[in-house]
PDB file of C-alpha atoms in Angstrom:
ATOM      1  CA  MET A   1     111.318  77.698 112.584  1.00 93.00           C
ATOM      2  CA  THR A   2     115.060  78.217 113.105  1.00 97.00           C
ATOM      3  CA  PRO A   3     116.573  81.705 113.377  1.00 98.00           C
ATOM      4  CA  LYS A   4     118.069  81.215 109.902  1.00 98.00           C
ATOM      5  CA  GLU A   5     114.736  80.254 108.372  1.00 98.00           C
ATOM      6  CA  ASN A   6     113.002  83.165 110.057  1.00 98.00           C
ATOM      7  CA  LEU A   7     115.629  85.624 108.815  1.00 99.00           C
ATOM      8  CA  LEU A   8     115.261  84.375 105.239  1.00 98.00           C
ATOM      9  CA  ARG A   9     111.527  84.984 105.472  1.00 98.00           C
ATOM     10  CA  VAL A  10     112.211  88.479 106.799  1.00 99.00           C
ATOM     11  CA  LEU A  11     114.401  89.177 103.765  1.00 98.00           C
ATOM     12  CA  ARG A  12     111.675  87.959 101.412  1.00 98.00           C
ATOM     13  CA  PHE A  13     108.930  89.902 103.211  1.00 97.00           C
ATOM     14  CA  ASP A  14     107.330  86.465 103.457  1.00 96.00           C
ATOM     15  CA  HIS A  15     105.441  85.921 106.721  1.00 91.00           C
ATOM     16  CA  PRO A  16     108.250  85.458 109.260  1.00 98.00           C
ATOM     17  CA  GLU A  17     107.346  84.291 112.757  1.00 98.00           C
ATOM     18  CA  TYR A  18     108.933  87.235 114.555  1.00 98.00           C
ATOM     19  CA  VAL A  19     110.981  90.414 114.167  1.00 98.00           C
ATOM     20  CA  PRO A  20     114.663  89.593 114.783  1.00 98.00           C
ATOM     21  CA  THR A  21     117.113  91.948 116.459  1.00 98.00           C
ATOM     22  CA  GLY A  22     120.002  91.050 114.167  1.00 98.00           C
ATOM     23  CA  ILE A  23     121.395  88.594 111.650  1.00 99.00           C
ATOM     24  CA  PRO A  24     122.026  85.261 113.389  1.00 98.00           C
ATOM     25  CA  ALA A  25     125.618  84.663 112.317  1.00 99.00           C
ATOM     26  CA  TYR A  26     128.979  83.314 113.377  1.00 99.00           C
ATOM     27  CA  CYS A  27     131.452  85.763 111.876  1.00 98.00           C
ATOM     28  CA  LEU A  28     134.956  85.158 110.554  1.00 99.00           C
ATOM     29  CA  SER A  29     137.392  88.038 110.743  1.00 98.00           C
ATOM     30  CA  TYR A  30     140.962  89.006 109.908  1.00 99.00           C
ATOM     31  CA  VAL A  31     143.731  90.769 111.775  1.00 98.00           C
ATOM     32  CA  GLY A  32     143.079  94.438 111.063  1.00 98.00           C
ATOM     33  CA  ALA A  33     139.302  94.284 111.245  1.00 98.00           C
ATOM     34  CA  GLY A  34     139.613  95.780 114.717  1.00 97.00           C
ATOM     35  CA  HIS A  35     142.266  98.276 113.575  1.00 98.00           C
ATOM     36  CA  GLU A  36     145.077  96.100 114.953  1.00 97.00           C
ATOM     37  CA  GLY A  37     148.648  96.127 113.723  1.00 98.00           C
ATOM     38  CA  LEU A  38     150.229  93.305 111.737  1.00 97.00           C
ATOM     39  CA  ASP A  39     151.416  91.686 114.955  1.00 95.00           C
ATOM     40  CA  GLY A  40     147.899  91.830 116.407  1.00 94.00           C
ATOM     41  CA  SER A  41     148.758  94.610 118.839  1.00 94.00           C
ATOM     42  CA  GLY A  42     146.721  97.751 119.366  1.00 96.00           C
ATOM     43  CA  GLY A  43     143.196  97.902 118.047  1.00 96.00           C
ATOM     44  CA  ASP A  44     139.794  98.961 119.246  1.00 95.00           C
ATOM     45  CA  GLY A  45     140.161  97.107 122.541  1.00 93.00           C
ATOM     46  CA  SER A  46     143.341  98.912 123.563  1.00 95.00           C
ATOM     47  CA  PRO A  47     143.410 100.785 126.878  1.00 96.00           C
ATOM     48  CA  ALA A  48     142.894 104.538 126.923  1.00 96.00           C
ATOM     49  CA  GLY A  49     146.069 106.415 126.087  1.00 96.00           C
ATOM     50  CA  SER A  50     147.305 103.823 123.594  1.00 97.00           C
ATOM     51  CA  ARG A  51     148.940 104.676 120.277  1.00 97.00           C
ATOM     52  CA  TRP A  52     149.664 102.220 117.468  1.00 98.00           C
ATOM     53  CA  ARG A  53     149.819 101.635 113.700  1.00 98.00           C
ATOM     54  CA  ASP A  54     147.258  99.409 111.999  1.00 98.00           C
ATOM     55  CA  ILE A  55     147.869  97.013 109.090  1.00 99.00           C
ATOM     56  CA  TRP A  56     147.474  99.902 106.620  1.00 99.00           C
ATOM     57  CA  GLY A  57     150.052 102.067 108.392  1.00 99.00           C
ATOM     58  CA  VAL A  58     147.448 104.445 109.819  1.00 99.00           C
ATOM     59  CA  GLY A  59     148.437 105.839 113.214  1.00 98.00           C
ATOM     60  CA  TRP A  60     145.787 105.626 115.946  1.00 98.00           C
ATOM     61  CA  HIS A  61     145.284 107.232 119.342  1.00 98.00           C
ATOM     62  CA  LYS A  62     142.703 106.010 121.838  1.00 96.00           C
ATOM     63  CA  GLU A  63     141.772 108.733 124.294  1.00 94.00           C
ATOM     64  CA  LEU A  64     138.752 107.220 126.063  1.00 90.00           C
ATOM     65  CA  PRO A  65     137.888 103.742 127.367  1.00 88.00           C
ATOM     66  CA  ASP A  66     134.997 101.706 125.919  1.00 81.00           C
ATOM     67  CA  VAL A  67     135.117 103.421 122.510  1.00 84.00           C
ATOM     68  CA  MET A  68     137.395 102.951 119.518  1.00 89.00           C
ATOM     69  CA  GLY A  69     140.355 105.218 118.938  1.00 94.00           C
ATOM     70  CA  MET A  70     140.720 107.882 116.276  1.00 96.00           C
ATOM     71  CA  PRO A  71     143.195 107.999 113.383  1.00 97.00           C
ATOM     72  CA  GLU A  72     145.827 110.688 113.911  1.00 97.00           C
ATOM     73  CA  VAL A  73     148.512 109.815 111.336  1.00 98.00           C
ATOM     74  CA  CYS A  74     147.468 109.570 107.670  1.00 98.00           C
ATOM     75  CA  PRO A  75     150.431 107.899 105.933  1.00 99.00           C
ATOM     76  CA  LEU A  76     149.294 108.539 102.341  1.00 99.00           C
ATOM     77  CA  ALA A  77     148.590 112.256 102.632  1.00 98.00           C
ATOM     78  CA  ASP A  78     150.690 112.706  99.480  1.00 97.00           C
ATOM     79  CA  LEU A  79     148.706 110.913  96.782  1.00 98.00           C
ATOM     80  CA  ARG A  80     151.681 111.028  94.432  1.00 97.00           C
ATOM     81  CA  ARG A  81     152.770 107.888  96.319  1.00 98.00           C
ATOM     82  CA  VAL A  82     149.569 106.003  95.524  1.00 98.00           C
ATOM     83  CA  ASP A  83     151.300 103.525  93.191  1.00 98.00           C
ATOM     84  CA  THR A  84     154.274 102.813  95.457  1.00 98.00           C
ATOM     85  CA  TYR A  85     152.619 102.771  98.875  1.00 99.00           C
ATOM     86  CA  PRO A  86     153.052  99.440 100.774  1.00 98.00           C
ATOM     87  CA  TYR A  87     149.438  98.261 100.932  1.00 99.00           C
ATOM     88  CA  PRO A  88     148.604  95.253 103.122  1.00 99.00           C
ATOM     89  CA  ASP A  89     148.444  91.879 101.406  1.00 99.00           C
ATOM     90  CA  PRO A  90     145.226  89.944 102.118  1.00 99.00           C
ATOM     91  CA  LEU A  91     147.207  86.719 101.672  1.00 99.00           C
ATOM     92  CA  ASP A  92     149.717  87.679 104.368  1.00 99.00           C
ATOM     93  CA  PRO A  93     149.354  84.950 107.040  1.00 98.00           C
ATOM     94  CA  ARG A  94     149.587  87.630 109.720  1.00 98.00           C
ATOM     95  CA  ILE A  95     146.356  89.083 108.305  1.00 99.00           C
ATOM     96  CA  CYS A  96     144.385  86.133 106.968  1.00 98.00           C
ATOM     97  CA  GLY A  97     145.725  83.445 109.288  1.00 98.00           C
ATOM     98  CA  ARG A  98     142.927  84.136 111.754  1.00 97.00           C
ATOM     99  CA  ILE A  99     140.352  83.250 109.078  1.00 98.00           C
ATOM    100  CA  HIS A 100     141.874  79.858 108.388  1.00 98.00           C
ATOM    101  CA  ALA A 101     142.644  79.046 112.022  1.00 98.00           C
ATOM    102  CA  ASP A 102     139.069  79.670 113.166  1.00 97.00           C
ATOM    103  CA  PRO A 103     137.550  76.341 114.304  1.00 96.00           C
ATOM    104  CA  MET A 104     134.078  77.495 113.157  1.00 97.00           C
ATOM    105  CA  GLU A 105     132.413  75.593 115.976  1.00 97.00           C
ATOM    106  CA  PHE A 106     128.785  76.666 115.686  1.00 98.00           C
ATOM    107  CA  ASP A 107     125.393  75.216 114.820  1.00 97.00           C
ATOM    108  CA  ARG A 108     124.954  75.691 111.076  1.00 96.00           C
ATOM    109  CA  GLU A 109     121.251  74.940 111.343  1.00 96.00           C
ATOM    110  CA  GLN A 110     120.813  77.923 113.635  1.00 98.00           C
ATOM    111  CA  LEU A 111     123.434  80.403 112.439  1.00 99.00           C
ATOM    112  CA  PHE A 112     124.791  81.701 109.153  1.00 99.00           C
ATOM    113  CA  LEU A 113     128.528  81.920 108.526  1.00 99.00           C
ATOM    114  CA  GLY A 114     129.602  85.516 107.969  1.00 99.00           C
ATOM    115  CA  GLY A 115     132.731  87.383 106.960  1.00 99.00           C
ATOM    116  CA  ALA A 116     133.727  90.849 108.187  1.00 98.00           C
ATOM    117  CA  HIS A 117     135.038  93.758 106.085  1.00 98.00           C
ATOM    118  CA  ARG A 118     136.034  96.803 108.131  1.00 96.00           C
ATOM    119  CA  ASP A 119     136.199 100.308 106.590  1.00 98.00           C
ATOM    120  CA  THR A 120     135.329  98.886 103.203  1.00 98.00           C
ATOM    121  CA  LEU A 121     136.244 101.811 100.941  1.00 99.00           C
ATOM    122  CA  PHE A 122     135.574 105.473 101.777  1.00 99.00           C
ATOM    123  CA  GLU A 123     136.584 105.202 105.420  1.00 98.00           C
ATOM    124  CA  GLN A 124     139.816 103.399 104.610  1.00 99.00           C
ATOM    125  CA  ALA A 125     140.606 106.021 101.979  1.00 99.00           C
ATOM    126  CA  TYR A 126     140.169 109.004 104.285  1.00 98.00           C
ATOM    127  CA  MET A 127     142.123 107.292 107.056  1.00 99.00           C
ATOM    128  CA  LEU A 128     145.030 106.857 104.663  1.00 99.00           C
ATOM    129  CA  VAL A 129     144.844 110.256 102.980  1.00 99.00           C
ATOM    130  CA  GLY A 130     143.128 112.486 105.532  1.00 98.00           C
ATOM    131  CA  MET A 131     139.537 113.667 105.285  1.00 98.00           C
ATOM    132  CA  GLU A 132     140.199 117.170 103.971  1.00 97.00           C
ATOM    133  CA  ASN A 133     142.912 115.960 101.595  1.00 98.00           C
ATOM    134  CA  LEU A 134     140.578 113.341 100.142  1.00 98.00           C
ATOM    135  CA  MET A 135     137.700 115.758  99.669  1.00 98.00           C
ATOM    136  CA  VAL A 136     139.961 118.118  97.707  1.00 98.00           C
ATOM    137  CA  ALA A 137     141.564 115.263  95.761  1.00 99.00           C
ATOM    138  CA  PHE A 138     138.199 114.230  94.292  1.00 99.00           C
ATOM    139  CA  TYR A 139     138.550 117.399  92.219  1.00 98.00           C
ATOM    140  CA  ASP A 140     142.267 117.999  91.704  1.00 98.00           C
ATOM    141  CA  GLN A 141     143.641 114.413  91.748  1.00 98.00           C
ATOM    142  CA  PRO A 142     140.762 112.202  90.556  1.00 99.00           C
ATOM    143  CA  VAL A 143     142.999 109.663  88.816  1.00 99.00           C
ATOM    144  CA  ALA A 144     145.026 109.102  91.984  1.00 99.00           C
ATOM    145  CA  VAL A 145     141.878 108.776  94.098  1.00 99.00           C
ATOM    146  CA  LYS A 146     140.459 106.157  91.743  1.00 99.00           C
ATOM    147  CA  ALA A 147     143.748 104.254  91.847  1.00 99.00           C
ATOM    148  CA  LEU A 148     143.658 104.279  95.647  1.00 99.00           C
ATOM    149  CA  LEU A 149     140.063 103.074  95.812  1.00 99.00           C
ATOM    150  CA  HIS A 150     140.900 100.295  93.369  1.00 99.00           C
ATOM    151  CA  ARG A 151     143.770  99.116  95.567  1.00 99.00           C
ATOM    152  CA  ILE A 152     141.559  99.142  98.652  1.00 99.00           C
ATOM    153  CA  ILE A 153     138.941  96.962  96.969  1.00 99.00           C
ATOM    154  CA  ASP A 154     141.699  94.671  95.674  1.00 99.00           C
ATOM    155  CA  PHE A 155     142.486  94.007  99.335  1.00 99.00           C
ATOM    156  CA  HIS A 156     138.865  93.271 100.202  1.00 99.00           C
ATOM    157  CA  LEU A 157     138.439  91.050  97.148  1.00 99.00           C
ATOM    158  CA  GLY A 158     141.415  89.050  98.386  1.00 99.00           C
ATOM    159  CA  LEU A 159     139.638  88.573 101.698  1.00 99.00           C
ATOM    160  CA  ALA A 160     136.344  87.813  99.955  1.00 99.00           C
ATOM    161  CA  ARG A 161     137.882  84.964  97.959  1.00 99.00           C
ATOM    162  CA  GLN A 162     139.102  83.396 101.191  1.00 99.00           C
ATOM    163  CA  TYR A 163     135.743  83.892 102.886  1.00 99.00           C
ATOM    164  CA  VAL A 164     133.910  82.275  99.972  1.00 99.00           C
ATOM    165  CA  ALA A 165     136.322  79.336 100.089  1.00 98.00           C
ATOM    166  CA  LYS A 166     135.357  78.908 103.757  1.00 98.00           C
ATOM    167  CA  GLY A 167     131.662  78.887 102.847  1.00 98.00           C
ATOM    168  CA  VAL A 168     130.480  82.271 104.116  1.00 99.00           C
ATOM    169  CA  GLU A 169     126.806  83.099 103.567  1.00 99.00           C
ATOM    170  CA  TRP A 170     126.884  86.761 104.664  1.00 99.00           C
ATOM    171  CA  ALA A 171     129.392  89.549 104.087  1.00 99.00           C
ATOM    172  CA  PHE A 172     129.335  92.468 106.509  1.00 99.00           C
ATOM    173  CA  VAL A 173     130.514  95.613 104.723  1.00 99.00           C
ATOM    174  CA  GLY A 174     130.077  99.328 105.157  1.00 97.00           C
ATOM    175  CA  ASP A 175     131.197 102.931 105.147  1.00 98.00           C
ATOM    176  CA  ASP A 176     129.707 105.907 106.951  1.00 98.00           C
ATOM    177  CA  LEU A 177     128.507 107.907 103.946  1.00 98.00           C
ATOM    178  CA  GLY A 178     126.166 110.319 105.719  1.00 97.00           C
ATOM    179  CA  HIS A 179     126.037 112.907 108.464  1.00 97.00           C
ATOM    180  CA  GLN A 180     123.041 114.129 110.424  1.00 95.00           C
ATOM    181  CA  SER A 181     121.407 116.036 107.571  1.00 95.00           C
ATOM    182  CA  GLY A 182     122.859 114.705 104.332  1.00 96.00           C
ATOM    183  CA  LEU A 183     125.629 112.885 102.496  1.00 97.00           C
ATOM    184  CA  LEU A 184     129.295 113.592 103.178  1.00 97.00           C
ATOM    185  CA  PHE A 185     129.739 114.325  99.469  1.00 95.00           C
ATOM    186  CA  CYS A 186     127.450 114.762  96.505  1.00 96.00           C
ATOM    187  CA  ARG A 187     125.817 111.841  94.762  1.00 97.00           C
ATOM    188  CA  ALA A 188     127.886 112.478  91.631  1.00 98.00           C
ATOM    189  CA  ILE A 189     131.086 111.794  93.609  1.00 98.00           C
ATOM    190  CA  LEU A 190     129.594 108.612  94.999  1.00 98.00           C
ATOM    191  CA  GLU A 191     128.554 107.374  91.564  1.00 98.00           C
ATOM    192  CA  GLU A 192     131.844 108.237  89.853  1.00 99.00           C
ATOM    193  CA  PHE A 193     134.351 107.120  92.470  1.00 99.00           C
ATOM    194  CA  PHE A 194     132.716 104.605  94.797  1.00 99.00           C
ATOM    195  CA  VAL A 195     129.926 102.736  93.044  1.00 99.00           C
ATOM    196  CA  PRO A 196     132.221 101.062  90.460  1.00 99.00           C
ATOM    197  CA  GLU A 197     134.506  99.763  93.206  1.00 99.00           C
ATOM    198  CA  TYR A 198     131.671  98.675  95.473  1.00 99.00           C
ATOM    199  CA  ARG A 199     130.243  96.815  92.492  1.00 99.00           C
ATOM    200  CA  ARG A 200     133.484  94.874  91.982  1.00 99.00           C
ATOM    201  CA  LEU A 201     133.316  93.498  95.521  1.00 99.00           C
ATOM    202  CA  PHE A 202     129.576  93.091  95.854  1.00 99.00           C
ATOM    203  CA  SER A 203     129.173  91.434  92.447  1.00 99.00           C
ATOM    204  CA  PHE A 204     131.782  88.858  93.412  1.00 99.00           C
ATOM    205  CA  TYR A 205     129.791  87.977  96.497  1.00 99.00           C
ATOM    206  CA  LYS A 206     126.494  87.885  94.624  1.00 99.00           C
ATOM    207  CA  GLU A 207     127.997  85.547  92.028  1.00 99.00           C
ATOM    208  CA  HIS A 208     128.735  83.149  94.896  1.00 99.00           C
ATOM    209  CA  GLY A 209     125.322  83.420  96.548  1.00 98.00           C
ATOM    210  CA  VAL A 210     126.529  85.517  99.491  1.00 99.00           C
ATOM    211  CA  ARG A 211     124.165  88.064 101.019  1.00 99.00           C
ATOM    212  CA  LEU A 212     125.278  91.572 101.938  1.00 99.00           C
ATOM    213  CA  SER A 213     124.727  93.685 105.040  1.00 99.00           C
ATOM    214  CA  PHE A 214     125.831  97.311 104.587  1.00 99.00           C
ATOM    215  CA  HIS A 215     126.439  99.702 107.480  1.00 98.00           C
ATOM    216  CA  SER A 216     126.232 103.456 106.998  1.00 98.00           C
ATOM    217  CA  CYS A 217     125.506 105.965 109.708  1.00 97.00           C
ATOM    218  CA  GLY A 218     123.812 109.247 108.911  1.00 97.00           C
ATOM    219  CA  ARG A 219     121.236 110.397 106.390  1.00 98.00           C
ATOM    220  CA  VAL A 220     121.382 108.088 103.381  1.00 98.00           C
ATOM    221  CA  GLN A 221     117.782 108.215 102.167  1.00 98.00           C
ATOM    222  CA  GLU A 222     118.866 109.958  98.948  1.00 98.00           C
ATOM    223  CA  ILE A 223     120.891 106.922  97.825  1.00 98.00           C
ATOM    224  CA  LEU A 224     118.628 104.021  98.741  1.00 99.00           C
ATOM    225  CA  ASP A 225     118.268 103.209  95.052  1.00 98.00           C
ATOM    226  CA  LEU A 226     122.046 102.790  94.781  1.00 98.00           C
ATOM    227  CA  PHE A 227     122.110 100.355  97.700  1.00 99.00           C
ATOM    228  CA  ILE A 228     119.319  98.338  96.104  1.00 99.00           C
ATOM    229  CA  ASP A 229     121.021  98.358  92.700  1.00 98.00           C
ATOM    230  CA  LEU A 230     124.284  97.182  94.304  1.00 99.00           C
ATOM    231  CA  GLY A 231     122.484  94.174  95.758  1.00 98.00           C
ATOM    232  CA  ILE A 232     122.442  95.137  99.430  1.00 99.00           C
ATOM    233  CA  ASP A 233     120.158  92.794 101.375  1.00 99.00           C
ATOM    234  CA  VAL A 234     120.207  94.566 104.754  1.00 99.00           C
ATOM    235  CA  LEU A 235     120.906  98.249 105.423  1.00 99.00           C
ATOM    236  CA  ASN A 236     121.814  99.395 108.921  1.00 98.00           C
ATOM    237  CA  PRO A 237     121.504 101.299 111.214  1.00 97.00           C
ATOM    238  CA  VAL A 238     118.830 103.516 109.546  1.00 97.00           C
ATOM    239  CA  GLN A 239     119.161 106.311 112.092  1.00 96.00           C
ATOM    240  CA  ALA A 240     115.746 107.695 112.998  1.00 95.00           C
ATOM    241  CA  THR A 241     117.151 111.116 113.871  1.00 95.00           C
ATOM    242  CA  ALA A 242     118.715 111.508 110.422  1.00 97.00           C
ATOM    243  CA  ASN A 243     116.302 109.799 108.011  1.00 97.00           C
ATOM    244  CA  ASP A 244     112.622 110.111 107.116  1.00 98.00           C
ATOM    245  CA  LEU A 245     111.656 106.577 108.109  1.00 98.00           C
ATOM    246  CA  PRO A 246     108.258 106.433 106.342  1.00 98.00           C
ATOM    247  CA  LEU A 247     110.016 107.529 103.142  1.00 98.00           C
ATOM    248  CA  VAL A 248     112.832 105.013 103.657  1.00 98.00           C
ATOM    249  CA  ARG A 249     110.336 102.201 104.168  1.00 98.00           C
ATOM    250  CA  ALA A 250     108.294 103.205 101.126  1.00 98.00           C
ATOM    251  CA  ARG A 251     111.369 103.215  98.893  1.00 98.00           C
ATOM    252  CA  THR A 252     112.703  99.884 100.157  1.00 98.00           C
ATOM    253  CA  LEU A 253     109.511  97.886 100.754  1.00 98.00           C
ATOM    254  CA  GLY A 254     109.883  94.465  99.183  1.00 97.00           C
ATOM    255  CA  LYS A 255     113.395  95.349  97.980  1.00 98.00           C
ATOM    256  CA  MET A 256     115.728  95.714 100.962  1.00 99.00           C
ATOM    257  CA  THR A 257     115.550  94.865 104.654  1.00 99.00           C
ATOM    258  CA  LEU A 258     116.185  97.582 107.241  1.00 99.00           C
ATOM    259  CA  GLN A 259     118.018  97.069 110.532  1.00 99.00           C
ATOM    260  CA  GLY A 260     118.137  99.507 113.445  1.00 98.00           C
ATOM    261  CA  ALA A 261     115.966 102.655 113.692  1.00 98.00           C
ATOM    262  CA  ILE A 262     115.760 102.620 117.509  1.00 98.00           C
ATOM    263  CA  PRO A 263     117.556 105.801 118.665  1.00 96.00           C
ATOM    264  CA  SER A 264     120.465 104.795 120.856  1.00 95.00           C
ATOM    265  CA  HIS A 265     119.881 107.726 123.203  1.00 95.00           C
ATOM    266  CA  VAL A 266     116.428 106.325 124.013  1.00 96.00           C
ATOM    267  CA  VAL A 267     117.896 102.959 125.030  1.00 96.00           C
ATOM    268  CA  GLN A 268     120.667 104.743 126.910  1.00 95.00           C
ATOM    269  CA  GLU A 269     118.486 107.202 128.819  1.00 95.00           C
ATOM    270  CA  GLY A 270     115.168 105.375 129.136  1.00 95.00           C
ATOM    271  CA  PRO A 271     112.854 105.204 130.938  1.00 98.00           C
ATOM    272  CA  VAL A 272     111.591 101.688 130.241  1.00 97.00           C
ATOM    273  CA  GLU A 273     108.179 102.956 129.124  1.00 98.00           C
ATOM    274  CA  ARG A 274     109.780 105.147 126.487  1.00 98.00           C
ATOM    275  CA  ILE A 275     111.912 102.264 125.196  1.00 98.00           C
ATOM    276  CA  ARG A 276     108.847 100.052 124.879  1.00 98.00           C
ATOM    277  CA  ALA A 277     106.917 102.760 123.046  1.00 97.00           C
ATOM    278  CA  GLU A 278     109.799 103.300 120.629  1.00 97.00           C
ATOM    279  CA  VAL A 279     110.048  99.590 119.825  1.00 98.00           C
ATOM    280  CA  ARG A 280     106.305  99.290 119.293  1.00 97.00           C
ATOM    281  CA  GLU A 281     106.236 102.325 116.998  1.00 97.00           C
ATOM    282  CA  LYS A 282     109.178 101.223 114.838  1.00 98.00           C
ATOM    283  CA  ILE A 283     107.963  97.651 114.438  1.00 98.00           C
ATOM    284  CA  ALA A 284     104.572  98.946 113.340  1.00 97.00           C
ATOM    285  CA  LEU A 285     106.143 101.389 110.896  1.00 97.00           C
ATOM    286  CA  LEU A 286     108.939  99.289 109.423  1.00 98.00           C
ATOM    287  CA  GLY A 287     108.141  95.651 110.086  1.00 96.00           C
ATOM    288  CA  ARG A 288     104.530  95.112 109.164  1.00 90.00           C
ATOM    289  CA  ASP A 289     105.344  92.902 106.169  1.00 88.00           C
ATOM    290  CA  GLY A 290     108.747  91.629 107.270  1.00 97.00           C
ATOM    291  CA  GLY A 291     111.877  93.341 106.045  1.00 98.00           C
ATOM    292  CA  TYR A 292     112.873  94.725 109.453  1.00 99.00           C
ATOM    293  CA  LEU A 293     115.402  93.853 112.153  1.00 99.00           C
ATOM    294  CA  CYS A 294     114.671  95.886 115.288  1.00 99.00           C
ATOM    295  CA  ALA A 295     117.849  97.181 116.928  1.00 98.00           C
ATOM    296  CA  PRO A 296     119.446 100.283 118.448  1.00 97.00           C
ATOM    297  CA  ASP A 297     121.098 102.432 115.810  1.00 94.00           C
ATOM    298  CA  GLN A 298     124.454 102.346 117.625  1.00 88.00           C
ATOM    299  CA  GLY A 299     126.213  99.812 119.806  1.00 83.00           C
ATOM    300  CA  LEU A 300     126.799 101.476 123.172  1.00 80.00           C
ATOM    301  CA  PRO A 301     127.311 100.214 126.746  1.00 84.00           C
ATOM    302  CA  PHE A 302     123.585 100.447 127.533  1.00 91.00           C
ATOM    303  CA  PRO A 303     122.226  99.916 131.072  1.00 93.00           C
ATOM    304  CA  ALA A 304     121.302  96.260 131.571  1.00 96.00           C
ATOM    305  CA  GLU A 305     117.767  97.168 132.661  1.00 97.00           C
ATOM    306  CA  HIS A 306     117.205  99.115 129.459  1.00 97.00           C
ATOM    307  CA  LEU A 307     118.571  96.326 127.262  1.00 96.00           C
ATOM    308  CA  GLU A 308     116.252  93.865 128.966  1.00 97.00           C
ATOM    309  CA  ALA A 309     113.299  96.192 128.412  1.00 97.00           C
ATOM    310  CA  PHE A 310     114.248  96.527 124.745  1.00 98.00           C
ATOM    311  CA  SER A 311     114.505  92.747 124.268  1.00 98.00           C
ATOM    312  CA  GLN A 312     111.214  92.089 126.024  1.00 98.00           C
ATOM    313  CA  ALA A 313     109.465  94.743 123.944  1.00 98.00           C
ATOM    314  CA  VAL A 314     110.706  93.228 120.677  1.00 98.00           C
ATOM    315  CA  GLN A 315     109.502  89.799 121.773  1.00 97.00           C
ATOM    316  CA  GLU A 316     106.128  91.183 122.820  1.00 97.00           C
ATOM    317  CA  PHE A 317     105.387  93.467 119.874  1.00 97.00           C
ATOM    318  CA  GLY A 318     107.310  91.614 117.176  1.00 97.00           C
ATOM    319  CA  ARG A 319     105.276  88.406 116.807  1.00 97.00           C
ATOM    320  CA  TYR A 320     103.577  87.912 113.449  1.00 97.00           C
ATOM    321  CA  PRO A 321     100.912  88.590 112.450  1.00 94.00           C
ATOM    322  CA  LEU A 322     101.406  92.028 113.970  1.00 93.00           C
ATOM    323  CA  SER A 323      98.430  93.744 115.556  1.00 79.00           C
ATOM    324  CA  LEU A 324      99.854  97.241 115.852  1.00 70.00           C
ATOM    325  CA  GLU A 325      99.049 100.666 114.540  1.00 58.00           C
ATOM    326  CA  PRO A 326     101.943 102.892 113.452  1.00 49.00           C
TER     327      PRO A 326
END
């Protein structure tokens, strides 16, 4: 069974051979997906101390090596400019040229073709407006906020059309909607402002047979039904320290695949025995019937010994039929 075939069985909760650690995909991307500028400069890989503007005009500062920078200049803090702001054009060759120049040299029998969407909606909005400004604007400038969110999804729809033309099978989308103990805003805000715009993008992909992987850090267990209704196929990273995992599994069983759930601090700190125990426990809890991709809940520069222990544990405990107790 190829990795693609196994993953499809995982999604269907249909007797896969093994628990994967991720979606086997070759991913197309655009200039800006790594927070670069229009000329390709700057971005997440910049050296510490760098400052730059990304394709949206957001100003960034990277203070530390090995981690992404932080936005420090929010160019649309005044939402009265929402209709005249110079938004990036997804058809600008400086942005989309990378998609069309990609040689796509990969084994299609083994890997899916994916397309990346960075900061799909909420995160792009707060980077443009500023977090506090946006939170207040939900209440005192709702029309302007909705106009901004519509323009952001217009950009991503422009990318999506190009991805679909290239034959993508997976779209990688996401916004961090939660913090350690709850949502960043109430469900009513999410349903009024964000769900309609997410639906525009996600429905387009679903109409073209493209599967969706959605990333959201934090506690999101209160909105699992929204993810399912929006057609999300895989939800990551399902942070164990923020979510009630038995509840999350019960609400998504047979409906949505989960990815992650291994606390990154466990893989970072070890020891090996603890990593193995964590993998065994999470596979038993979340992967008994398929529907689970076992992975750390954050991508960090983990010690090589700990990564090897993690991989070996998934291979050992993740063969179906499972013979584990949660």
